[in-house]
Coordinates of C-alpha atoms and ligand atoms in Angstrom, one line a residue:
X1 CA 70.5 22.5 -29.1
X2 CA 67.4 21.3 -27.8
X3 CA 68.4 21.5 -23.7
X4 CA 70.5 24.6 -24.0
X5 CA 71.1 26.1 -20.6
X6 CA 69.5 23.2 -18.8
X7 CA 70.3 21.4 -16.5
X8 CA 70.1 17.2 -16.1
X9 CA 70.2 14.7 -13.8
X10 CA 70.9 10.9 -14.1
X11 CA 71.1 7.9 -12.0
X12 CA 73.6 5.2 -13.1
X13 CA 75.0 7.2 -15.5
X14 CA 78.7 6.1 -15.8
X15 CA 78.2 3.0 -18.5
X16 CA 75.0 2.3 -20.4
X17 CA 72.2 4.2 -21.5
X18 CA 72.8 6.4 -18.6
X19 CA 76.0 7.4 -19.9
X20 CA 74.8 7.9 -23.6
X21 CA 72.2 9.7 -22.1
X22 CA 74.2 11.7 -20.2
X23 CA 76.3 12.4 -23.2
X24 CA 73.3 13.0 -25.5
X25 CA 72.2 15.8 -23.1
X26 CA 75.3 17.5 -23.1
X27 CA 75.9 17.5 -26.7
X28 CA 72.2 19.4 -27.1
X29 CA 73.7 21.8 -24.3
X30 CA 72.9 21.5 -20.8
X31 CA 75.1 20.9 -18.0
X32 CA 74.9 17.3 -16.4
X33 CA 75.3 16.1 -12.8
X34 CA 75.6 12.1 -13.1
X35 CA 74.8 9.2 -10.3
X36 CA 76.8 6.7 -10.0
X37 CA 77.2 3.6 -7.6
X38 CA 81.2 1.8 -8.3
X39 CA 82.4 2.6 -11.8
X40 CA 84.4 5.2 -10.6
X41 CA 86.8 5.9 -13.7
X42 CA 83.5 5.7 -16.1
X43 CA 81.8 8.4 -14.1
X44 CA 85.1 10.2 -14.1
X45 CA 85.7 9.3 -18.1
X46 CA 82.2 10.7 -18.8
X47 CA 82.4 13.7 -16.9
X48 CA 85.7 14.8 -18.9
X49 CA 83.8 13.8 -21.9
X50 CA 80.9 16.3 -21.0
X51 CA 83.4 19.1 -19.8
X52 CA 85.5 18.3 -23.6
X53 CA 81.7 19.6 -25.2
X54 CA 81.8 22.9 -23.5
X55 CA 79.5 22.1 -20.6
X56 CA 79.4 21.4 -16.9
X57 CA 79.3 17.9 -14.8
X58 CA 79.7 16.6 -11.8
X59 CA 80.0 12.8 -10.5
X60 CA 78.7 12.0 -7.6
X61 CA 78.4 8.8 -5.6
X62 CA 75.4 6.8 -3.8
X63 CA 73.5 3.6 -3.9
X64 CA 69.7 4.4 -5.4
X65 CA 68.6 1.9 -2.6
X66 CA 69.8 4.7 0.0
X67 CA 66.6 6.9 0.6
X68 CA 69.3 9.2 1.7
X69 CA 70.9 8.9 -1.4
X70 CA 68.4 10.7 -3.1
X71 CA 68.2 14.1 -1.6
X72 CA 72.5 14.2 -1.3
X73 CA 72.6 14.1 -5.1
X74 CA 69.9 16.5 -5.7
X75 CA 71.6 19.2 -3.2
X76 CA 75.0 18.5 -5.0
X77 CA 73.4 19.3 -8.4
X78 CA 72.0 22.4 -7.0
X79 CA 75.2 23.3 -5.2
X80 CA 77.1 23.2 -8.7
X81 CA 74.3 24.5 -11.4
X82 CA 72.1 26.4 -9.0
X83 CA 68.5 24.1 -10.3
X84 CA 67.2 20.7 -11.8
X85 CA 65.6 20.8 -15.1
X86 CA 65.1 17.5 -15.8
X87 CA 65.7 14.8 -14.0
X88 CA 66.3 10.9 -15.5
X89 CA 65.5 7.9 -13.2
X90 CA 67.9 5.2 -15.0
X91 CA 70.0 3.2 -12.1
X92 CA 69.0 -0.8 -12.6
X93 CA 69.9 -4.2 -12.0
X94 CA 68.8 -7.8 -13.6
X95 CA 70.6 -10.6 -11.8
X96 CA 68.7 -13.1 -14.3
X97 CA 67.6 -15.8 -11.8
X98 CA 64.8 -19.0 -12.4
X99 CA 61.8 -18.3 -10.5
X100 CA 61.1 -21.1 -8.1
X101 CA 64.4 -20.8 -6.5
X102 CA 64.5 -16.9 -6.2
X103 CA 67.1 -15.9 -3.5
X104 CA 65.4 -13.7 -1.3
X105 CA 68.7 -11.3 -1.5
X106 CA 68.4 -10.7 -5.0
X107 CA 64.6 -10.3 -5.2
X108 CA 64.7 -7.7 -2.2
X109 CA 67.8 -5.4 -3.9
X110 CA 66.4 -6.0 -7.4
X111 CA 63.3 -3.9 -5.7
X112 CA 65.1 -1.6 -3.8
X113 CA 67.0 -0.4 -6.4
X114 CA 64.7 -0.4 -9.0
X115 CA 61.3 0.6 -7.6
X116 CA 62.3 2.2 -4.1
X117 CA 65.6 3.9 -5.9
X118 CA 63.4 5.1 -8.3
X119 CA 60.8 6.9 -6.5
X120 CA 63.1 8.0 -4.3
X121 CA 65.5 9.9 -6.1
X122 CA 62.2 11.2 -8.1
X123 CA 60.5 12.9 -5.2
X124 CA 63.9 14.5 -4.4
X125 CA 63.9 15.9 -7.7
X126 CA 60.3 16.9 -8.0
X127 CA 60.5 18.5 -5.0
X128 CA 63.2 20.7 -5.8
X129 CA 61.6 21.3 -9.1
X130 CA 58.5 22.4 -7.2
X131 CA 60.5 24.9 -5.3
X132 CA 62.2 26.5 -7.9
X133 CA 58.6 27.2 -9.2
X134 CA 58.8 26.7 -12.9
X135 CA 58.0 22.8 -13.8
X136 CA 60.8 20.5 -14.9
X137 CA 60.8 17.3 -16.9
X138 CA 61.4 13.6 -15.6
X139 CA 62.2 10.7 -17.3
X140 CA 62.4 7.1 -16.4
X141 CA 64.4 3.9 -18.0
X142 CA 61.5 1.5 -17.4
X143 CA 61.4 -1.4 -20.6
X144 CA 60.0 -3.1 -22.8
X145 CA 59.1 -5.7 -19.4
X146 CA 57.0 -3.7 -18.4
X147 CA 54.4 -5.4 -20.8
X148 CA 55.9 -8.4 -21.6
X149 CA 56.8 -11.2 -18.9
X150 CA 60.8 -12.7 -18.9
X151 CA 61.1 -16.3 -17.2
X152 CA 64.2 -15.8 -15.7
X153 CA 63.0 -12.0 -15.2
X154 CA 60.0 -12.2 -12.6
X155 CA 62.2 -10.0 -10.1
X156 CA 62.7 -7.5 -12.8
X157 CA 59.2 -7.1 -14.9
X158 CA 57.4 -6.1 -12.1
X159 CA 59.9 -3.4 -11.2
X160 CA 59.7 -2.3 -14.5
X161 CA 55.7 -1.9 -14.8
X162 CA 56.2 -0.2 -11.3
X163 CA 58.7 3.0 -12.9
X164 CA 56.2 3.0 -15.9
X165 CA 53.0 3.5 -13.0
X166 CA 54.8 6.0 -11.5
X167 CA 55.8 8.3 -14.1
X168 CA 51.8 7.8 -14.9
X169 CA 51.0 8.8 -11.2
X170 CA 53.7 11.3 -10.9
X171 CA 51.8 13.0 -14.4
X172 CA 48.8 13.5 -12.4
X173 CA 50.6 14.5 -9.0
X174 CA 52.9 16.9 -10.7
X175 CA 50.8 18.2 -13.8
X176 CA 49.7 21.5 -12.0
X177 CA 53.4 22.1 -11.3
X178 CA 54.1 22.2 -14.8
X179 CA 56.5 19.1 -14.3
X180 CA 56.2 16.3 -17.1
X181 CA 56.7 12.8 -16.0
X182 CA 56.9 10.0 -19.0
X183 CA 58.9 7.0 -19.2
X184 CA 60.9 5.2 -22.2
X185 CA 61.0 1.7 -22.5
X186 CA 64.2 0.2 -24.2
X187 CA 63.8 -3.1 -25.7
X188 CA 67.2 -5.2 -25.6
X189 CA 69.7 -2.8 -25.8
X190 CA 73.7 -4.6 -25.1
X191 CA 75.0 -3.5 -22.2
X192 CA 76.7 -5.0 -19.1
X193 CA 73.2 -5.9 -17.7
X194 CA 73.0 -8.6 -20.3
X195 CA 76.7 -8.8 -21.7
X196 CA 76.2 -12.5 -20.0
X197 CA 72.9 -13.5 -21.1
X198 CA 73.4 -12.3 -24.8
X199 CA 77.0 -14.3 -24.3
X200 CA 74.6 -17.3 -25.1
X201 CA 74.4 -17.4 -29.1
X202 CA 71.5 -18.8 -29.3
X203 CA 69.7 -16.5 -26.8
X204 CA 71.9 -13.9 -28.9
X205 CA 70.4 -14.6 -32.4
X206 CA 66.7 -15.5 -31.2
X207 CA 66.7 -11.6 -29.3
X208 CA 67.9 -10.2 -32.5
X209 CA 65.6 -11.9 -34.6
X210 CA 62.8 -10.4 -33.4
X211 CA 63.6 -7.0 -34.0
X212 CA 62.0 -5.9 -37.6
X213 CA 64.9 -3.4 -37.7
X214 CA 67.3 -6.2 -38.0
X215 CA 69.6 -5.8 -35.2
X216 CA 70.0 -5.5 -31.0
X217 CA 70.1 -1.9 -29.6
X218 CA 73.0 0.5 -28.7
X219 CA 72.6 2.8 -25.8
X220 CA 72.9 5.8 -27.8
X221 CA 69.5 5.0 -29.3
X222 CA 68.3 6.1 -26.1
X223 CA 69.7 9.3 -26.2
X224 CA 67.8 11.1 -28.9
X225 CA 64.3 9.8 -26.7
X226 CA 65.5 11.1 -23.8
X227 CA 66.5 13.9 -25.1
X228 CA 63.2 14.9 -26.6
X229 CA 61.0 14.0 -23.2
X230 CA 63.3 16.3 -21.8
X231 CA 62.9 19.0 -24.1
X232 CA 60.2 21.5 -24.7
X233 CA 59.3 19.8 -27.5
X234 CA 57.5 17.6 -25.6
X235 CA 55.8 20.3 -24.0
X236 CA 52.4 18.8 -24.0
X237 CA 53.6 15.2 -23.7
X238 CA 53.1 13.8 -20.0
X239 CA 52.1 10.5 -18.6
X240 CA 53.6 8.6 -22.1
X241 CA 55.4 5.7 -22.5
X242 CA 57.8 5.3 -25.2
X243 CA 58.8 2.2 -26.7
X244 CA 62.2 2.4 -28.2
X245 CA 63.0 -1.2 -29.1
X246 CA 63.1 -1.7 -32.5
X247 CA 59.4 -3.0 -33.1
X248 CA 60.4 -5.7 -31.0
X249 CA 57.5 -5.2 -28.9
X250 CA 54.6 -5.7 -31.9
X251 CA 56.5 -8.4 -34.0
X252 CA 54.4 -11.1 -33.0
X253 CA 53.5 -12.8 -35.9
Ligands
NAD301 P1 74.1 -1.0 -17.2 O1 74.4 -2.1 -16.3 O2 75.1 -0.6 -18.2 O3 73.7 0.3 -16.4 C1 73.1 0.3 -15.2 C2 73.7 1.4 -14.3 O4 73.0 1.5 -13.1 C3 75.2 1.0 -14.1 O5 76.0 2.1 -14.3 C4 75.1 0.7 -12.6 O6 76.3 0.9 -11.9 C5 74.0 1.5 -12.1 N1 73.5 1.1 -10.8 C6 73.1 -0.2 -10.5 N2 72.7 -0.3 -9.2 C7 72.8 1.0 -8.8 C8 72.5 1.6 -7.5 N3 72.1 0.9 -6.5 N4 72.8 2.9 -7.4 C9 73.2 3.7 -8.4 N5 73.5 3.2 -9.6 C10 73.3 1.9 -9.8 O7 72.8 -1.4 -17.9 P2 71.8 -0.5 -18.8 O8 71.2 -1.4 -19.8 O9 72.4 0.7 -19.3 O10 70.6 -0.2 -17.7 C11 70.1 1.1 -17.5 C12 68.6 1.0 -17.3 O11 68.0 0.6 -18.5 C13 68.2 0.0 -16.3 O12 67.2 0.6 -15.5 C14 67.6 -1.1 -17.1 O13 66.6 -1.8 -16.4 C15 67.0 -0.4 -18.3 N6 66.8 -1.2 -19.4 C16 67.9 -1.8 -20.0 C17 67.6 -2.6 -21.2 C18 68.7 -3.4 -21.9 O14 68.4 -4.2 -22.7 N7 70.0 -3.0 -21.7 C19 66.3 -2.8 -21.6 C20 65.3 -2.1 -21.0 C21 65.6 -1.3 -19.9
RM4_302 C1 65.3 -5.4 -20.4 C2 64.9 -6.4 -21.4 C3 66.1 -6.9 -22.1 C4 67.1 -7.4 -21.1 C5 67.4 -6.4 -20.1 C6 68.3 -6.9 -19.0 O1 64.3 -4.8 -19.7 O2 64.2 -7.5 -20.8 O3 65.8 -7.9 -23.0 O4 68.2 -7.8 -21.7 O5 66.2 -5.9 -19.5

């Protein structure tokens, strides 16, 4: 029970690693308020599972993109738990796309909802954090892209080394506040972001195959890093990256 009487925060929390993260958080106690943008009956299926563990959760709707967005899910936390512990910047999109040919659509949301969502919805929560007075823990879902380049990816990477910089920047800004700011950084994990581009077998097998654990990743393998970033076992751990893929990252030869 490593987040008992906590509470948590998640963007795009009702499939994915959000979800398991969600989930993960709840089963090591704390109460959960969850993001979500469409998935109406997952954010409602989580939720019930949350409440069937003994604790508290709310759903609550908004695009990341929407600046606004950020401070209306914040105040709706507060409203139902009274503070933010922790908060987890997870909400993403990767509409694979070649490079040359980029749309300039899905380039522009690809950033707005990964970068601009992200930093968003983390000064809301820092700031509350700040004025309840006594620190807090954020986490965000950058990836294993944020040191390795992806061809049909170059919309994506570079949101993903942004969330990594600003957990680093957010270490420095928020340090004196007691408020821990570190990042994980999945490898390939199967979920609907890539349910398409895993569909390929060959793309399949060659992912897999360079993982020295042997297989692709689940979201629950996220939850037991997120879990510890948040808790105060990682007391003295801020301005870290955490690579949870598998050894993917280092199996280059
Ligand atoms: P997913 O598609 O299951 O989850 C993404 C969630 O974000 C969905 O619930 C979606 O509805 C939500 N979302 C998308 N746009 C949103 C918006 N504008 N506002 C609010 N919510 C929004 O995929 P996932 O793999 O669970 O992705 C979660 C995070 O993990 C993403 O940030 C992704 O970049 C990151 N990640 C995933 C992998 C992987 O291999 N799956 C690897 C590294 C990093
Ligand atoms: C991740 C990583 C994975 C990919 C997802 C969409 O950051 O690049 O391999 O499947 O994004």
């Amino acid at each position: 029970m490593l987040l008992e009487g906590k509470t948590v925060l998640i963007t795009g929390a009702s499939g994915g690693i959000g979800r398991a993260a969600a989930i993960g958080c709840a089963r090591h106690g704390a109460d959960v308020a969850i993001n979500y943008l469409n998935d109406e009956a997952g954010a409602a299926s989580a939720v019930r599972e949350i409440e069937a563990m003994g604790r508290r959760a709310i759903a609550v709707r908004g695009d990341v993109a929407d600046p606004d967005a950020a401070p209306r899910f914040i105040s709706a936390a507060v409203e139902a738990f009274g503070r933010v512990d922790v908060f987890v910047s997870n909400a993403g999109i990767c509409p694979f796309h070649s490079f040359l040919d980029m749309p300039r659509d899905v380039l522009e949301r690809t950033l707005r909802v990964n970068l601009h969502g992200a930093w968003y919805m983390t000064q809301a929560a820092a700031n509350q954090m700040v004025a309840q007075g006594d620190g807090g823990a954020i986490i965000a879902v950058s990836s294993i892209s944020a040191l390795v380049g992806g061809g049909m990816q170059t919309h994506y990477t570079p949101t993903k080394a942004g969330v990594q910089s600003l957990m680093q920047s957010c270490a420095i800004a928020l340090g004196p506040k007691g408020i821990r700011c570190n990042s994980v950084l999945p490898g390939t994990i199967e979920t609907d972001i890539n349910r398409e581009d895993l569909a390929e077998p060959t793309k399949r097998a060659y992912m897999a195959g360079r993982v020295p654990l042997g297989r692709l990743g689940a979201p629950e393998d996220l939850a037991g890093p997120i879990v510890f970033l948040a808790s105060d076992l990682a007391a003295y751990v801020t301005g870290a990256a955490l690579l949870v893929d598998g050894g993917m990252f280092v199996n280059l030869q």
